[in-house]
Structures are given as C-alpha cells and as structure tokens.
C-alpha cells in the first residue's frame, strides 16, 4: 500500500505542476488546506475519497491513473 501512496503523491504533484498550479492554488480549488495537500503529495497521508475524487476532477485525470493502476491519463467519458 505504501507504493500506491507514493505513486499517488507523485502523480498529483506531477499533474499539478504540468498545469502550472501551486499547491496552494490546487488546495484552494478542491477545498482543502495547503498543508493537507502537501502531506498527500509527500506520501504522509491518504486523501479521503471525496478529496481523491475532487483531485481527479480538478486535475482532469482518472482515479486509476492517480493511483498508478493505469498509465492512461484521460478519465473515462460520461455519456
């Protein structure tokens, strides 16, 4: 499970930086404290499910990609 936590933090940080956002900007966008996002990005804590969903939506990626279950970045399309 620690490796998933590490992958999750790395991918959140990578995608955030790709979008040119600071950690404060992303934290504000999804409604958490910057310290909480820092802890998630540095694999110190797990995000709650609502936070994980908010991260995937804000970062425009799939939950599977965030968790390292796939290398396909794009979220599935809703019909």
Tab-separated table of N, CA and C in Angstrom:
chain	number	residue	atom	x	y	z
A	1	UNK	N	0.811	-1.194	0.000
A	1	UNK	CA	0.000	0.000	0.000
A	1	UNK	C	0.858	1.263	0.000
A	2	UNK	N	2.040	1.201	0.585
A	2	UNK	CA	2.899	2.387	0.607
A	2	UNK	C	3.304	2.804	-0.795
A	3	UNK	N	3.510	1.830	-1.684
A	3	UNK	CA	3.896	2.198	-3.041
A	3	UNK	C	2.754	2.928	-3.754
A	4	UNK	N	1.515	2.546	-3.491
A	4	UNK	CA	0.385	3.252	-4.086
A	4	UNK	C	0.326	4.676	-3.552
A	5	UNK	N	0.577	4.839	-2.258
A	5	UNK	CA	0.568	6.168	-1.658
A	5	UNK	C	1.661	7.038	-2.286
A	6	UNK	N	2.810	6.443	-2.553
A	6	UNK	CA	3.913	7.168	-3.179
A	6	UNK	C	3.560	7.561	-4.607
A	7	UNK	N	3.021	6.619	-5.365
A	7	UNK	CA	2.618	6.897	-6.746
A	7	UNK	C	1.562	7.989	-6.770
A	8	UNK	N	0.590	7.891	-5.876
A	8	UNK	CA	-0.483	8.878	-5.804
A	8	UNK	C	0.092	10.276	-5.580
A	9	UNK	N	0.945	10.418	-4.603
A	9	UNK	CA	1.537	11.718	-4.311
A	9	UNK	C	2.346	12.258	-5.468
A	10	UNK	N	3.136	11.388	-6.091
A	10	UNK	CA	3.962	11.814	-7.220
A	10	UNK	C	3.115	12.262	-8.396
A	11	UNK	N	2.045	11.519	-8.671
A	11	UNK	CA	1.207	11.853	-9.820
A	11	UNK	C	0.400	13.123	-9.580
A	12	UNK	N	-0.062	13.331	-8.369
A	12	UNK	CA	-0.766	14.581	-8.056
A	12	UNK	C	0.178	15.753	-8.263
A	13	UNK	N	1.373	15.647	-7.710
A	13	UNK	CA	2.355	16.726	-7.843
A	13	UNK	C	2.717	16.949	-9.316
A	14	UNK	N	2.940	15.864	-10.057
A	14	UNK	CA	3.299	15.960	-11.474
A	14	UNK	C	2.205	16.664	-12.270
A	15	UNK	N	0.973	16.239	-12.073
A	15	UNK	CA	-0.137	16.819	-12.842
A	15	UNK	C	-0.373	18.281	-12.448
A	16	UNK	N	-0.260	18.573	-11.172
A	16	UNK	CA	-0.410	19.951	-10.687
A	16	UNK	C	0.640	20.852	-11.346
A	17	UNK	N	1.871	20.389	-11.364
A	17	UNK	CA	2.944	21.171	-11.971
A	17	UNK	C	2.766	21.302	-13.475
A	18	UNK	N	2.277	20.237	-14.117
A	18	UNK	CA	2.001	20.309	-15.559
A	18	UNK	C	0.980	21.398	-15.870
A	19	UNK	N	0.050	21.612	-14.954
A	19	UNK	CA	-0.981	22.632	-15.138
A	19	UNK	C	-0.491	24.019	-14.712
A	20	UNK	N	0.696	24.090	-14.122
A	20	UNK	CA	1.271	25.360	-13.710
A	20	UNK	C	0.669	25.916	-12.430
A	21	UNK	N	0.110	25.041	-11.600
A	21	UNK	CA	-0.528	25.463	-10.357
A	21	UNK	C	0.398	25.274	-9.171
A	22	UNK	N	0.302	26.171	-8.225
A	22	UNK	CA	0.991	25.977	-6.950
A	22	UNK	C	0.151	25.005	-6.118
A	23	UNK	N	0.752	24.467	-5.091
A	23	UNK	CA	-0.006	23.577	-4.216
A	23	UNK	C	-1.130	24.349	-3.520
A	24	UNK	N	-0.881	25.600	-3.213
A	24	UNK	CA	-1.923	26.439	-2.586
A	24	UNK	C	-3.112	26.622	-3.529
A	25	UNK	N	-2.829	26.842	-4.807
A	25	UNK	CA	-3.914	27.017	-5.772
A	25	UNK	C	-4.776	25.758	-5.880
A	26	UNK	N	-4.130	24.607	-5.982
A	26	UNK	CA	-4.887	23.357	-6.093
A	26	UNK	C	-5.665	23.086	-4.809
A	27	UNK	N	-5.037	23.275	-3.679
A	27	UNK	CA	-5.719	23.039	-2.404
A	27	UNK	C	-6.964	23.919	-2.285
A	28	UNK	N	-6.835	25.186	-2.644
A	28	UNK	CA	-7.971	26.105	-2.591
A	28	UNK	C	-9.066	25.658	-3.550
A	29	UNK	N	-8.678	25.246	-4.743
A	29	UNK	CA	-9.634	24.816	-5.755
A	29	UNK	C	-10.480	23.632	-5.274
A	30	UNK	N	-9.862	22.688	-4.565
A	30	UNK	CA	-10.610	21.499	-4.142
A	30	UNK	C	-11.114	21.591	-2.700
A	31	UNK	N	-10.810	22.689	-2.026
A	31	UNK	CA	-11.379	22.915	-0.705
A	31	UNK	C	-10.686	22.236	0.459
A	32	UNK	N	-9.353	22.082	0.344
A	32	UNK	CA	-8.594	21.544	1.481
A	32	UNK	C	-7.481	22.523	1.838
A	33	UNK	N	-6.867	22.312	2.990
A	33	UNK	CA	-5.763	23.171	3.408
A	33	UNK	C	-4.503	22.829	2.611
A	34	UNK	N	-3.673	23.817	2.305
A	34	UNK	CA	-2.413	23.538	1.602
A	34	UNK	C	-1.544	22.512	2.340
A	35	UNK	N	-1.573	22.537	3.677
A	35	UNK	CA	-0.790	21.568	4.447
A	35	UNK	C	-1.278	20.140	4.201
A	36	UNK	N	-2.590	19.990	4.007
A	36	UNK	CA	-3.140	18.662	3.729
A	36	UNK	C	-2.683	18.166	2.373
A	37	UNK	N	-2.699	19.046	1.373
A	37	UNK	CA	-2.229	18.658	0.046
A	37	UNK	C	-0.743	18.313	0.094
A	38	UNK	N	0.031	19.085	0.814
A	38	UNK	CA	1.463	18.797	0.963
A	38	UNK	C	1.667	17.394	1.547
A	39	UNK	N	0.904	17.059	2.555
A	39	UNK	CA	1.029	15.737	3.185
A	39	UNK	C	0.663	14.624	2.205
A	40	UNK	N	-0.345	14.856	1.371
A	40	UNK	CA	-0.738	13.858	0.371
A	40	UNK	C	0.355	13.722	-0.681
A	41	UNK	N	0.847	14.835	-1.196
A	41	UNK	CA	1.879	14.798	-2.230
A	41	UNK	C	3.176	14.163	-1.730
A	42	UNK	N	3.442	14.246	-0.447
A	42	UNK	CA	4.674	13.681	0.116
A	42	UNK	C	4.443	12.338	0.807
A	43	UNK	N	3.327	11.697	0.460
A	43	UNK	CA	3.019	10.333	0.895
A	43	UNK	C	2.941	10.170	2.407
A	44	UNK	N	2.561	11.230	3.103
A	44	UNK	CA	2.458	11.160	4.557
A	44	UNK	C	1.052	10.783	5.012
A	45	UNK	N	0.061	10.992	4.139
A	45	UNK	CA	-1.316	10.684	4.491
A	45	UNK	C	-2.103	10.326	3.248
A	46	UNK	N	-3.219	9.641	3.459
A	46	UNK	CA	-4.137	9.302	2.380
A	46	UNK	C	-5.214	10.371	2.288
A	47	UNK	N	-5.627	10.736	1.082
A	47	UNK	CA	-6.765	11.651	0.964
A	47	UNK	C	-8.061	10.892	1.223
A	48	UNK	N	-9.078	11.612	1.658
A	48	UNK	CA	-10.401	10.992	1.779
A	48	UNK	C	-10.914	10.706	0.373
A	49	UNK	N	-11.931	9.885	0.271
A	49	UNK	CA	-12.497	9.578	-1.042
A	49	UNK	C	-13.041	10.843	-1.717
A	50	UNK	N	-13.798	11.693	-1.008
A	50	UNK	CA	-14.249	12.927	-1.677
A	50	UNK	C	-13.085	13.805	-2.153
A	51	UNK	N	-12.016	13.860	-1.389
A	51	UNK	CA	-10.847	14.644	-1.802
A	51	UNK	C	-10.178	14.010	-3.009
A	52	UNK	N	-10.082	12.699	-3.021
A	52	UNK	CA	-9.488	11.996	-4.152
A	52	UNK	C	-10.285	12.255	-5.427
A	53	UNK	N	-11.598	12.216	-5.324
A	53	UNK	CA	-12.456	12.495	-6.478
A	53	UNK	C	-12.269	13.942	-6.933
A	54	UNK	N	-12.226	14.878	-5.987
A	54	UNK	CA	-12.027	16.288	-6.324
A	54	UNK	C	-10.679	16.497	-7.006
A	55	UNK	N	-9.664	15.807	-6.547
A	55	UNK	CA	-8.343	15.905	-7.173
A	55	UNK	C	-8.389	15.429	-8.617
A	56	UNK	N	-9.002	14.271	-8.843
A	56	UNK	CA	-9.091	13.736	-10.203
A	56	UNK	C	-9.864	14.682	-11.112
A	57	UNK	N	-10.944	15.264	-10.604
A	57	UNK	CA	-11.717	16.192	-11.420
A	57	UNK	C	-10.925	17.461	-11.716
A	58	UNK	N	-10.298	18.031	-10.708
A	58	UNK	CA	-9.532	19.267	-10.906
A	58	UNK	C	-8.341	19.042	-11.824
A	59	UNK	N	-7.691	17.895	-11.673
A	59	UNK	CA	-6.502	17.604	-12.463
A	59	UNK	C	-6.820	16.978	-13.818
A	60	UNK	N	-8.124	16.742	-14.057
A	60	UNK	CA	-8.594	16.183	-15.321
A	60	UNK	C	-7.873	14.883	-15.662
A	61	UNK	N	-7.976	13.948	-14.736
A	61	UNK	CA	-7.367	12.636	-14.928
A	61	UNK	C	-8.247	11.582	-14.272
A	62	UNK	N	-7.969	10.346	-14.567
A	62	UNK	CA	-8.747	9.265	-13.973
A	62	UNK	C	-8.200	8.903	-12.590
A	63	UNK	N	-9.077	8.355	-11.760
A	63	UNK	CA	-8.637	7.850	-10.455
A	63	UNK	C	-7.647	6.708	-10.643
A	64	UNK	N	-7.871	5.884	-11.659
A	64	UNK	CA	-6.947	4.779	-11.929
A	64	UNK	C	-5.546	5.293	-12.219
A	65	UNK	N	-5.452	6.386	-12.987
A	65	UNK	CA	-4.133	6.951	-13.285
A	65	UNK	C	-3.498	7.501	-12.016
A	66	UNK	N	-4.285	8.248	-11.220
A	66	UNK	CA	-3.735	8.817	-9.988
A	66	UNK	C	-3.161	7.734	-9.078
A	67	UNK	N	-3.829	6.590	-9.024
A	67	UNK	CA	-3.409	5.510	-8.121
A	67	UNK	C	-2.382	4.577	-8.743
A	68	UNK	N	-2.003	4.830	-9.991
A	68	UNK	CA	-0.986	4.012	-10.641
A	68	UNK	C	-1.506	2.709	-11.202
A	69	UNK	N	-2.821	2.592	-11.372
A	69	UNK	CA	-3.393	1.358	-11.899
A	69	UNK	C	-3.360	1.313	-13.418
A	70	UNK	N	-3.148	2.466	-14.039
A	70	UNK	CA	-3.023	2.556	-15.487
A	70	UNK	C	-2.103	3.726	-15.814
A	71	UNK	N	-1.554	3.695	-16.999
A	71	UNK	CA	-0.752	4.818	-17.458
A	71	UNK	C	-1.566	5.736	-18.365
A	72	UNK	N	-2.844	5.391	-18.550
A	72	UNK	CA	-3.747	6.218	-19.368
A	72	UNK	C	-4.275	7.356	-18.504
A	73	UNK	N	-3.899	8.573	-18.859
A	73	UNK	CA	-4.233	9.753	-18.068
A	73	UNK	C	-5.703	10.127	-18.127
A	74	UNK	N	-6.306	10.014	-19.295
A	74	UNK	CA	-7.647	10.529	-19.505
A	74	UNK	C	-8.708	9.786	-18.706
A	75	UNK	N	-9.617	10.560	-18.104
A	75	UNK	CA	-10.744	9.925	-17.413
A	75	UNK	C	-11.713	9.358	-18.441
A	76	UNK	N	-12.487	8.354	-18.044
A	76	UNK	CA	-13.482	7.826	-18.975
A	76	UNK	C	-14.536	8.889	-19.283
A	77	UNK	N	-15.042	8.866	-20.489
A	77	UNK	CA	-16.072	9.836	-20.884
A	77	UNK	C	-17.431	9.393	-20.381
A	78	UNK	N	-18.178	10.377	-19.884
A	78	UNK	CA	-19.560	10.104	-19.469
A	78	UNK	C	-20.474	10.328	-20.645
A	79	UNK	N	-21.405	9.456	-20.829
A	79	UNK	CA	-22.383	9.563	-21.931
A	79	UNK	C	-23.640	10.217	-21.420
